[in-house]
Amino acid sequence: MAQDATTRTRTESDSLGSLEIPADAYWGIHTARALENFPISQRPISVYKDLVVALAMVKQASARANLEIGVLDTERATLIDRASQRVIDGEFHDQFVVGVIQGGAGTSTNMNANEVITNVALEMAGREKGDYAFLSPIDHTNRSQSTNDVYPTAVKIAVINATHDLIAAMGDLQEAFAAKAVEFHDVLKMGRTQLQDAVPMTLGQEFGTYALMIAEDRTRLREAVMLLHEINLGATAIGTQLNAPNGYV
């Protein structure tokens, strides 16, 4: 642990060397490398709440699967599970700091999630942040996983969750248009085509058409989102399940 007049830090190491990480940060050295390597966007992934939640859902599900098949012990799996739930519940989102524009097909985002969840879990266990000998972002929180199956799965889950909210909001809009269709059923107006007046219609007919269009779009969204329920977890790096233990999928 290093300290100067303004900032307390902890030392973390990887295959490239060591870095000083702010002592109160839940992210670690891989996130720090990403901040150095990809200073492209001032927009962190934390602005996409649904994605952060989905990443934590993936980590939680993986911890439970790893526990069930016996490749992760109860203590570590439970800590990862509980830490992931806290992120799902809205905590620590400000610790997802890597930029939305980055190289590596999401590796920096995946490691940001691994490190945050790991350090939250370590703190819950009464240990120091960065005590990766006990709980590792790679060997435990990311066990049986690859960025190439975690990231697309999280994106799909995020879109599914966001689409549910969208469909609900569209339902409110549909009802509002339908109510206006009734209210204006006897209000005459000119229908228009080719940028000019055409034939008469009621304002209620116009709003009724809007309501119908929204209803049809809601149906299309429900059908389309079903395709996203096929997820990538267990496929690991290139779809061959390499390093995913038997029973994980």
PDB file of C-alpha atoms in Angstrom:
ATOM      1  CA  MET A   1       0.000   0.000   0.000  1.00  0.00           C
ATOM      2  CA  ALA A   2       1.419   3.354  -1.036  1.00  0.00           C
ATOM      3  CA  GLN A   3       0.410   6.721   0.345  1.00  0.00           C
ATOM      4  CA  ASP A   4       1.182  10.348  -0.375  1.00  0.00           C
ATOM      5  CA  ALA A   5      -0.346  13.620   0.687  1.00  0.00           C
ATOM      6  CA  THR A   6      -3.427  13.227  -1.476  1.00  0.00           C
ATOM      7  CA  THR A   7      -3.976   9.637  -2.585  1.00  0.00           C
ATOM      8  CA  ARG A   8      -3.842   6.205  -0.973  1.00  0.00           C
ATOM      9  CA  THR A   9      -3.181   3.339  -3.335  1.00  0.00           C
ATOM     10  CA  ARG A  10      -2.721  -0.408  -3.450  1.00  0.00           C
ATOM     11  CA  THR A  11      -0.274  -2.253  -5.669  1.00  0.00           C
ATOM     12  CA  GLU A  12      -1.602  -4.785  -8.180  1.00  0.00           C
ATOM     13  CA  SER A  13       0.454  -6.841 -10.618  1.00  0.00           C
ATOM     14  CA  ASP A  14      -0.067  -8.669 -13.884  1.00  0.00           C
ATOM     15  CA  SER A  15       2.195 -10.216 -16.519  1.00  0.00           C
ATOM     16  CA  LEU A  16       3.268  -6.752 -17.659  1.00  0.00           C
ATOM     17  CA  GLY A  17       4.316  -5.463 -14.265  1.00  0.00           C
ATOM     18  CA  SER A  18       2.761  -3.542 -11.393  1.00  0.00           C
ATOM     19  CA  LEU A  19       0.534  -0.487 -11.088  1.00  0.00           C
ATOM     20  CA  GLU A  20      -0.725   1.630  -8.246  1.00  0.00           C
ATOM     21  CA  ILE A  21      -4.528   1.474  -8.022  1.00  0.00           C
ATOM     22  CA  PRO A  22      -6.602   3.922  -5.960  1.00  0.00           C
ATOM     23  CA  ALA A  23      -7.194   2.188  -2.646  1.00  0.00           C
ATOM     24  CA  ASP A  24     -10.933   2.863  -2.703  1.00  0.00           C
ATOM     25  CA  ALA A  25     -11.411   1.605  -6.287  1.00  0.00           C
ATOM     26  CA  TYR A  26     -13.201  -1.688  -6.787  1.00  0.00           C
ATOM     27  CA  TRP A  27     -11.689  -2.063 -10.250  1.00  0.00           C
ATOM     28  CA  GLY A  28      -8.125  -3.309 -10.604  1.00  0.00           C
ATOM     29  CA  ILE A  29      -5.077  -3.495 -12.813  1.00  0.00           C
ATOM     30  CA  HIS A  30      -6.766  -4.819 -15.959  1.00  0.00           C
ATOM     31  CA  THR A  31      -9.245  -1.956 -15.843  1.00  0.00           C
ATOM     32  CA  ALA A  32      -6.383   0.462 -15.249  1.00  0.00           C
ATOM     33  CA  ARG A  33      -4.584  -0.905 -18.328  1.00  0.00           C
ATOM     34  CA  ALA A  34      -7.742  -0.371 -20.368  1.00  0.00           C
ATOM     35  CA  LEU A  35      -8.027   3.231 -19.199  1.00  0.00           C
ATOM     36  CA  GLU A  36      -4.436   3.772 -20.363  1.00  0.00           C
ATOM     37  CA  ASN A  37      -4.752   1.873 -23.630  1.00  0.00           C
ATOM     38  CA  PHE A  38      -8.133   3.171 -24.805  1.00  0.00           C
ATOM     39  CA  PRO A  39      -8.460   6.860 -23.849  1.00  0.00           C
ATOM     40  CA  ILE A  40     -10.856   7.276 -26.779  1.00  0.00           C
ATOM     41  CA  SER A  41     -14.224   7.899 -25.191  1.00  0.00           C
ATOM     42  CA  GLN A  42     -15.126   9.944 -22.153  1.00  0.00           C
ATOM     43  CA  ARG A  43     -18.286   7.838 -21.921  1.00  0.00           C
ATOM     44  CA  PRO A  44     -17.904   4.902 -19.486  1.00  0.00           C
ATOM     45  CA  ILE A  45     -19.891   1.700 -19.799  1.00  0.00           C
ATOM     46  CA  SER A  46     -21.680   2.630 -16.562  1.00  0.00           C
ATOM     47  CA  VAL A  47     -23.990   4.848 -18.629  1.00  0.00           C
ATOM     48  CA  TYR A  48     -25.545   1.620 -19.922  1.00  0.00           C
ATOM     49  CA  LYS A  49     -27.195   0.384 -16.734  1.00  0.00           C
ATOM     50  CA  ASP A  50     -28.816  -2.586 -18.457  1.00  0.00           C
ATOM     51  CA  LEU A  51     -25.425  -3.830 -19.687  1.00  0.00           C
ATOM     52  CA  VAL A  52     -23.817  -3.523 -16.244  1.00  0.00           C
ATOM     53  CA  VAL A  53     -26.709  -5.436 -14.690  1.00  0.00           C
ATOM     54  CA  ALA A  54     -26.537  -8.093 -17.412  1.00  0.00           C
ATOM     55  CA  LEU A  55     -22.797  -8.590 -16.882  1.00  0.00           C
ATOM     56  CA  ALA A  56     -23.435  -9.168 -13.183  1.00  0.00           C
ATOM     57  CA  MET A  57     -26.236 -11.606 -14.028  1.00  0.00           C
ATOM     58  CA  VAL A  58     -23.802 -13.592 -16.186  1.00  0.00           C
ATOM     59  CA  LYS A  59     -21.202 -13.692 -13.389  1.00  0.00           C
ATOM     60  CA  GLN A  60     -23.839 -14.774 -10.886  1.00  0.00           C
ATOM     61  CA  ALA A  61     -25.185 -17.525 -13.130  1.00  0.00           C
ATOM     62  CA  SER A  62     -21.669 -18.771 -13.879  1.00  0.00           C
ATOM     63  CA  ALA A  63     -20.762 -18.888 -10.185  1.00  0.00           C
ATOM     64  CA  ARG A  64     -23.871 -20.942  -9.471  1.00  0.00           C
ATOM     65  CA  ALA A  65     -23.132 -23.324 -12.356  1.00  0.00           C
ATOM     66  CA  ASN A  66     -19.494 -23.685 -11.289  1.00  0.00           C
ATOM     67  CA  LEU A  67     -20.609 -24.466  -7.741  1.00  0.00           C
ATOM     68  CA  GLU A  68     -23.137 -27.031  -8.951  1.00  0.00           C
ATOM     69  CA  ILE A  69     -20.560 -28.964 -10.990  1.00  0.00           C
ATOM     70  CA  GLY A  70     -17.920 -28.729  -8.262  1.00  0.00           C
ATOM     71  CA  VAL A  71     -15.286 -26.532  -9.893  1.00  0.00           C
ATOM     72  CA  LEU A  72     -15.844 -23.675  -7.444  1.00  0.00           C
ATOM     73  CA  ASP A  73     -16.096 -24.108  -3.678  1.00  0.00           C
ATOM     74  CA  THR A  74     -19.118 -22.958  -1.712  1.00  0.00           C
ATOM     75  CA  GLU A  75     -17.425 -20.006   0.016  1.00  0.00           C
ATOM     76  CA  ARG A  76     -16.077 -18.397  -3.157  1.00  0.00           C
ATOM     77  CA  ALA A  77     -19.161 -19.149  -5.226  1.00  0.00           C
ATOM     78  CA  THR A  78     -21.413 -17.644  -2.563  1.00  0.00           C
ATOM     79  CA  LEU A  79     -19.270 -14.519  -2.319  1.00  0.00           C
ATOM     80  CA  ILE A  80     -19.326 -14.020  -6.105  1.00  0.00           C
ATOM     81  CA  ASP A  81     -23.078 -14.667  -6.134  1.00  0.00           C
ATOM     82  CA  ARG A  82     -23.763 -12.116  -3.385  1.00  0.00           C
ATOM     83  CA  ALA A  83     -21.431  -9.504  -4.863  1.00  0.00           C
ATOM     84  CA  SER A  84     -23.040  -9.923  -8.280  1.00  0.00           C
ATOM     85  CA  GLN A  85     -26.469  -9.446  -6.731  1.00  0.00           C
ATOM     86  CA  ARG A  86     -25.388  -6.127  -5.252  1.00  0.00           C
ATOM     87  CA  VAL A  87     -24.391  -4.935  -8.723  1.00  0.00           C
ATOM     88  CA  ILE A  88     -27.699  -6.232 -10.113  1.00  0.00           C
ATOM     89  CA  ASP A  89     -29.451  -4.236  -7.383  1.00  0.00           C
ATOM     90  CA  GLY A  90     -27.734  -1.059  -8.563  1.00  0.00           C
ATOM     91  CA  GLU A  91     -24.660  -0.756  -6.378  1.00  0.00           C
ATOM     92  CA  PHE A  92     -21.128  -0.017  -7.625  1.00  0.00           C
ATOM     93  CA  HIS A  93     -22.182   0.992 -11.136  1.00  0.00           C
ATOM     94  CA  ASP A  94     -19.842   3.980 -10.917  1.00  0.00           C
ATOM     95  CA  GLN A  95     -16.946   1.490 -10.758  1.00  0.00           C
ATOM     96  CA  PHE A  96     -17.597   0.366 -14.348  1.00  0.00           C
ATOM     97  CA  VAL A  97     -15.248   2.950 -15.772  1.00  0.00           C
ATOM     98  CA  VAL A  98     -13.802   1.574 -19.023  1.00  0.00           C
ATOM     99  CA  GLY A  99     -14.804   3.518 -22.110  1.00  0.00           C
ATOM    100  CA  VAL A 100     -17.549   2.307 -24.401  1.00  0.00           C
ATOM    101  CA  ILE A 101     -15.073   2.470 -27.311  1.00  0.00           C
ATOM    102  CA  GLN A 102     -12.271  -0.036 -26.810  1.00  0.00           C
ATOM    103  CA  GLY A 103     -10.276  -2.728 -28.563  1.00  0.00           C
ATOM    104  CA  GLY A 104     -10.398  -6.411 -27.743  1.00  0.00           C
ATOM    105  CA  ALA A 105     -14.055  -7.222 -28.436  1.00  0.00           C
ATOM    106  CA  GLY A 106     -15.114  -6.378 -24.878  1.00  0.00           C
ATOM    107  CA  THR A 107     -12.237  -7.917 -22.911  1.00  0.00           C
ATOM    108  CA  SER A 108     -11.731  -4.695 -20.942  1.00  0.00           C
ATOM    109  CA  THR A 109     -15.424  -4.561 -20.076  1.00  0.00           C
ATOM    110  CA  ASN A 110     -15.409  -8.199 -18.978  1.00  0.00           C
ATOM    111  CA  MET A 111     -12.348  -7.660 -16.783  1.00  0.00           C
ATOM    112  CA  ASN A 112     -13.819  -4.490 -15.320  1.00  0.00           C
ATOM    113  CA  ALA A 113     -16.831  -6.569 -14.265  1.00  0.00           C
ATOM    114  CA  ASN A 114     -14.647  -9.391 -12.946  1.00  0.00           C
ATOM    115  CA  GLU A 115     -12.525  -7.025 -10.866  1.00  0.00           C
ATOM    116  CA  VAL A 116     -15.426  -5.037  -9.423  1.00  0.00           C
ATOM    117  CA  ILE A 117     -17.372  -8.138  -8.423  1.00  0.00           C
ATOM    118  CA  THR A 118     -14.229  -9.786  -7.021  1.00  0.00           C
ATOM    119  CA  ASN A 119     -13.263  -6.794  -4.899  1.00  0.00           C
ATOM    120  CA  VAL A 120     -16.813  -6.323  -3.639  1.00  0.00           C
ATOM    121  CA  ALA A 121     -16.772 -10.014  -2.674  1.00  0.00           C
ATOM    122  CA  LEU A 122     -13.385  -9.655  -0.967  1.00  0.00           C
ATOM    123  CA  GLU A 123     -14.657  -6.722   1.051  1.00  0.00           C
ATOM    124  CA  MET A 124     -17.739  -8.708   2.043  1.00  0.00           C
ATOM    125  CA  ALA A 125     -15.417 -11.482   3.233  1.00  0.00           C
ATOM    126  CA  GLY A 126     -13.522  -9.015   5.424  1.00  0.00           C
ATOM    127  CA  ARG A 127     -10.462  -9.063   3.183  1.00  0.00           C
ATOM    128  CA  GLU A 128      -8.507  -6.326   1.453  1.00  0.00           C
ATOM    129  CA  LYS A 129      -9.294  -5.303  -2.104  1.00  0.00           C
ATOM    130  CA  GLY A 130      -6.766  -6.913  -4.432  1.00  0.00           C
ATOM    131  CA  ASP A 131      -6.357 -10.068  -2.321  1.00  0.00           C
ATOM    132  CA  TYR A 132      -6.512 -12.158  -5.476  1.00  0.00           C
ATOM    133  CA  ALA A 133      -4.650 -15.075  -3.907  1.00  0.00           C
ATOM    134  CA  PHE A 134      -7.897 -15.791  -2.078  1.00  0.00           C
ATOM    135  CA  LEU A 135     -10.383 -14.743  -4.775  1.00  0.00           C
ATOM    136  CA  SER A 136      -9.189 -14.090  -8.318  1.00  0.00           C
ATOM    137  CA  PRO A 137     -11.016 -12.081 -10.996  1.00  0.00           C
ATOM    138  CA  ILE A 138      -9.723 -14.516 -13.616  1.00  0.00           C
ATOM    139  CA  ASP A 139      -9.473 -17.893 -11.903  1.00  0.00           C
ATOM    140  CA  HIS A 140     -12.682 -17.648  -9.879  1.00  0.00           C
ATOM    141  CA  THR A 141     -15.059 -14.890 -11.026  1.00  0.00           C
ATOM    142  CA  ASN A 142     -14.318 -15.599 -14.704  1.00  0.00           C
ATOM    143  CA  ARG A 143     -14.039 -19.383 -14.320  1.00  0.00           C
ATOM    144  CA  SER A 144     -15.433 -21.429 -17.246  1.00  0.00           C
ATOM    145  CA  GLN A 145     -15.909 -18.212 -19.219  1.00  0.00           C
ATOM    146  CA  SER A 146     -14.381 -16.195 -22.048  1.00  0.00           C
ATOM    147  CA  THR A 147     -15.029 -12.613 -23.070  1.00  0.00           C
ATOM    148  CA  ASN A 148     -16.304 -14.102 -26.312  1.00  0.00           C
ATOM    149  CA  ASP A 149     -19.227 -15.805 -24.597  1.00  0.00           C
ATOM    150  CA  VAL A 150     -19.712 -13.430 -21.654  1.00  0.00           C
ATOM    151  CA  TYR A 151     -19.973 -10.211 -23.645  1.00  0.00           C
ATOM    152  CA  PRO A 152     -22.477 -11.270 -26.331  1.00  0.00           C
ATOM    153  CA  THR A 153     -24.578 -13.016 -23.692  1.00  0.00           C
ATOM    154  CA  ALA A 154     -24.633  -9.868 -21.541  1.00  0.00           C
ATOM    155  CA  VAL A 155     -25.537  -7.716 -24.545  1.00  0.00           C
ATOM    156  CA  LYS A 156     -28.428 -10.044 -25.386  1.00  0.00           C
ATOM    157  CA  ILE A 157     -29.697 -10.015 -21.800  1.00  0.00           C
ATOM    158  CA  ALA A 158     -29.411  -6.224 -21.680  1.00  0.00           C
ATOM    159  CA  VAL A 159     -31.399  -5.863 -24.895  1.00  0.00           C
ATOM    160  CA  ILE A 160     -34.038  -8.320 -23.655  1.00  0.00           C
ATOM    161  CA  ASN A 161     -34.468  -6.380 -20.407  1.00  0.00           C
ATOM    162  CA  ALA A 162     -34.544  -3.022 -22.174  1.00  0.00           C
ATOM    163  CA  THR A 163     -37.026  -4.337 -24.728  1.00  0.00           C
ATOM    164  CA  HIS A 164     -39.399  -5.420 -21.972  1.00  0.00           C
ATOM    165  CA  ASP A 165     -39.398  -1.822 -20.708  1.00  0.00           C
ATOM    166  CA  LEU A 166     -39.855  -0.518 -24.251  1.00  0.00           C
ATOM    167  CA  ILE A 167     -42.803  -2.817 -24.948  1.00  0.00           C
ATOM    168  CA  ALA A 168     -44.447  -1.699 -21.711  1.00  0.00           C
ATOM    169  CA  ALA A 169     -43.958   1.980 -22.583  1.00  0.00           C
ATOM    170  CA  MET A 170     -45.299   1.362 -26.083  1.00  0.00           C
ATOM    171  CA  GLY A 171     -48.366  -0.217 -24.483  1.00  0.00           C
ATOM    172  CA  ASP A 172     -49.025   3.015 -22.591  1.00  0.00           C
ATOM    173  CA  LEU A 173     -48.665   4.968 -25.828  1.00  0.00           C
ATOM    174  CA  GLN A 174     -50.995   2.563 -27.641  1.00  0.00           C
ATOM    175  CA  GLU A 175     -53.662   3.030 -24.964  1.00  0.00           C
ATOM    176  CA  ALA A 176     -53.295   6.812 -25.158  1.00  0.00           C
ATOM    177  CA  PHE A 177     -53.747   6.777 -28.943  1.00  0.00           C
ATOM    178  CA  ALA A 178     -56.751   4.463 -28.612  1.00  0.00           C
ATOM    179  CA  ALA A 179     -58.343   6.810 -26.067  1.00  0.00           C
ATOM    180  CA  LYS A 180     -57.867   9.741 -28.419  1.00  0.00           C
ATOM    181  CA  ALA A 181     -59.428   7.694 -31.233  1.00  0.00           C
ATOM    182  CA  VAL A 182     -62.592   7.435 -29.148  1.00  0.00           C
ATOM    183  CA  GLU A 183     -62.470  11.066 -28.024  1.00  0.00           C
ATOM    184  CA  PHE A 184     -62.098  12.397 -31.578  1.00  0.00           C
ATOM    185  CA  HIS A 185     -64.343   9.874 -33.352  1.00  0.00           C
ATOM    186  CA  ASP A 186     -66.616  12.609 -34.747  1.00  0.00           C
ATOM    187  CA  VAL A 187     -64.013  15.295 -35.473  1.00  0.00           C
ATOM    188  CA  LEU A 188     -63.691  15.697 -39.235  1.00  0.00           C
ATOM    189  CA  LYS A 189     -60.454  16.608 -40.971  1.00  0.00           C
ATOM    190  CA  MET A 190     -58.944  16.303 -44.399  1.00  0.00           C
ATOM    191  CA  GLY A 191     -56.759  13.340 -45.080  1.00  0.00           C
ATOM    192  CA  ARG A 192     -53.636  14.146 -47.030  1.00  0.00           C
ATOM    193  CA  THR A 193     -51.568  12.354 -49.632  1.00  0.00           C
ATOM    194  CA  GLN A 194     -48.851  13.493 -52.021  1.00  0.00           C
ATOM    195  CA  LEU A 195     -48.391  16.639 -49.889  1.00  0.00           C
ATOM    196  CA  GLN A 196     -51.941  17.852 -50.511  1.00  0.00           C
ATOM    197  CA  ASP A 197     -55.479  17.515 -49.193  1.00  0.00           C
ATOM    198  CA  ALA A 198     -57.204  14.346 -50.394  1.00  0.00           C
ATOM    199  CA  VAL A 199     -60.445  13.014 -48.868  1.00  0.00           C
ATOM    200  CA  PRO A 200     -62.215  13.521 -45.542  1.00  0.00           C
ATOM    201  CA  MET A 201     -61.605  11.348 -42.500  1.00  0.00           C
ATOM    202  CA  THR A 202     -62.074  11.686 -38.761  1.00  0.00           C
ATOM    203  CA  LEU A 203     -59.347  12.582 -36.352  1.00  0.00           C
ATOM    204  CA  GLY A 204     -60.424   9.506 -34.423  1.00  0.00           C
ATOM    205  CA  GLN A 205     -59.614   7.308 -37.444  1.00  0.00           C
ATOM    206  CA  GLU A 206     -56.141   8.839 -37.570  1.00  0.00           C
ATOM    207  CA  PHE A 207     -55.409   8.183 -33.909  1.00  0.00           C
ATOM    208  CA  GLY A 208     -56.891   4.698 -34.205  1.00  0.00           C
ATOM    209  CA  THR A 209     -54.391   3.979 -36.957  1.00  0.00           C
ATOM    210  CA  TYR A 210     -51.565   5.166 -34.739  1.00  0.00           C
ATOM    211  CA  ALA A 211     -52.758   2.794 -32.000  1.00  0.00           C
ATOM    212  CA  LEU A 212     -52.881  -0.108 -34.456  1.00  0.00           C
ATOM    213  CA  MET A 213     -49.375   0.614 -35.748  1.00  0.00           C
ATOM    214  CA  ILE A 214     -47.986   0.622 -32.203  1.00  0.00           C
ATOM    215  CA  ALA A 215     -49.795  -2.647 -31.419  1.00  0.00           C
ATOM    216  CA  GLU A 216     -48.299  -4.316 -34.497  1.00  0.00           C
ATOM    217  CA  ASP A 217     -44.807  -3.054 -33.614  1.00  0.00           C
ATOM    218  CA  ARG A 218     -45.161  -4.426 -30.077  1.00  0.00           C
ATOM    219  CA  THR A 219     -46.011  -7.832 -31.539  1.00  0.00           C
ATOM    220  CA  ARG A 220     -42.980  -7.696 -33.844  1.00  0.00           C
ATOM    221  CA  LEU A 221     -40.712  -6.780 -30.930  1.00  0.00           C
ATOM    222  CA  ARG A 222     -41.988  -9.675 -28.826  1.00  0.00           C
ATOM    223  CA  GLU A 223     -41.277 -12.050 -31.699  1.00  0.00           C
ATOM    224  CA  ALA A 224     -37.849 -10.582 -32.433  1.00  0.00           C
ATOM    225  CA  VAL A 225     -36.662 -10.598 -28.829  1.00  0.00           C
ATOM    226  CA  MET A 226     -37.284 -14.341 -28.569  1.00  0.00           C
ATOM    227  CA  LEU A 227     -34.336 -14.876 -30.914  1.00  0.00           C
ATOM    228  CA  LEU A 228     -32.070 -13.301 -28.289  1.00  0.00           C
ATOM    229  CA  HIS A 229     -32.834 -16.044 -25.767  1.00  0.00           C
ATOM    230  CA  GLU A 230     -30.251 -18.258 -27.465  1.00  0.00           C
ATOM    231  CA  ILE A 231     -27.124 -17.311 -25.537  1.00  0.00           C
ATOM    232  CA  ASN A 232     -23.415 -17.949 -25.959  1.00  0.00           C
ATOM    233  CA  LEU A 233     -22.406 -19.053 -22.449  1.00  0.00           C
ATOM    234  CA  GLY A 234     -20.349 -22.215 -22.455  1.00  0.00           C
ATOM    235  CA  ALA A 235     -19.090 -21.695 -25.990  1.00  0.00           C
ATOM    236  CA  THR A 236     -16.011 -19.920 -24.537  1.00  0.00           C
ATOM    237  CA  ALA A 237     -13.492 -18.354 -26.930  1.00  0.00           C
ATOM    238  CA  ILE A 238     -14.434 -19.673 -30.377  1.00  0.00           C
ATOM    239  CA  GLY A 239     -17.563 -21.735 -29.828  1.00  0.00           C
ATOM    240  CA  THR A 240     -15.878 -25.082 -29.114  1.00  0.00           C
ATOM    241  CA  GLN A 241     -16.447 -25.078 -25.319  1.00  0.00           C
ATOM    242  CA  LEU A 242     -12.692 -25.263 -24.714  1.00  0.00           C
ATOM    243  CA  ASN A 243     -11.959 -24.811 -20.976  1.00  0.00           C
ATOM    244  CA  ALA A 244     -15.644 -25.101 -20.069  1.00  0.00           C
ATOM    245  CA  PRO A 245     -15.872 -28.148 -17.770  1.00  0.00           C
ATOM    246  CA  ASN A 246     -18.329 -30.984 -18.283  1.00  0.00           C
ATOM    247  CA  GLY A 247     -21.729 -30.092 -16.936  1.00  0.00           C
ATOM    248  CA  TYR A 248     -21.251 -26.330 -17.202  1.00  0.00           C
ATOM    249  CA  VAL A 249     -23.400 -26.053 -20.332  1.00  0.00           C
TER     250      VAL A 249
END
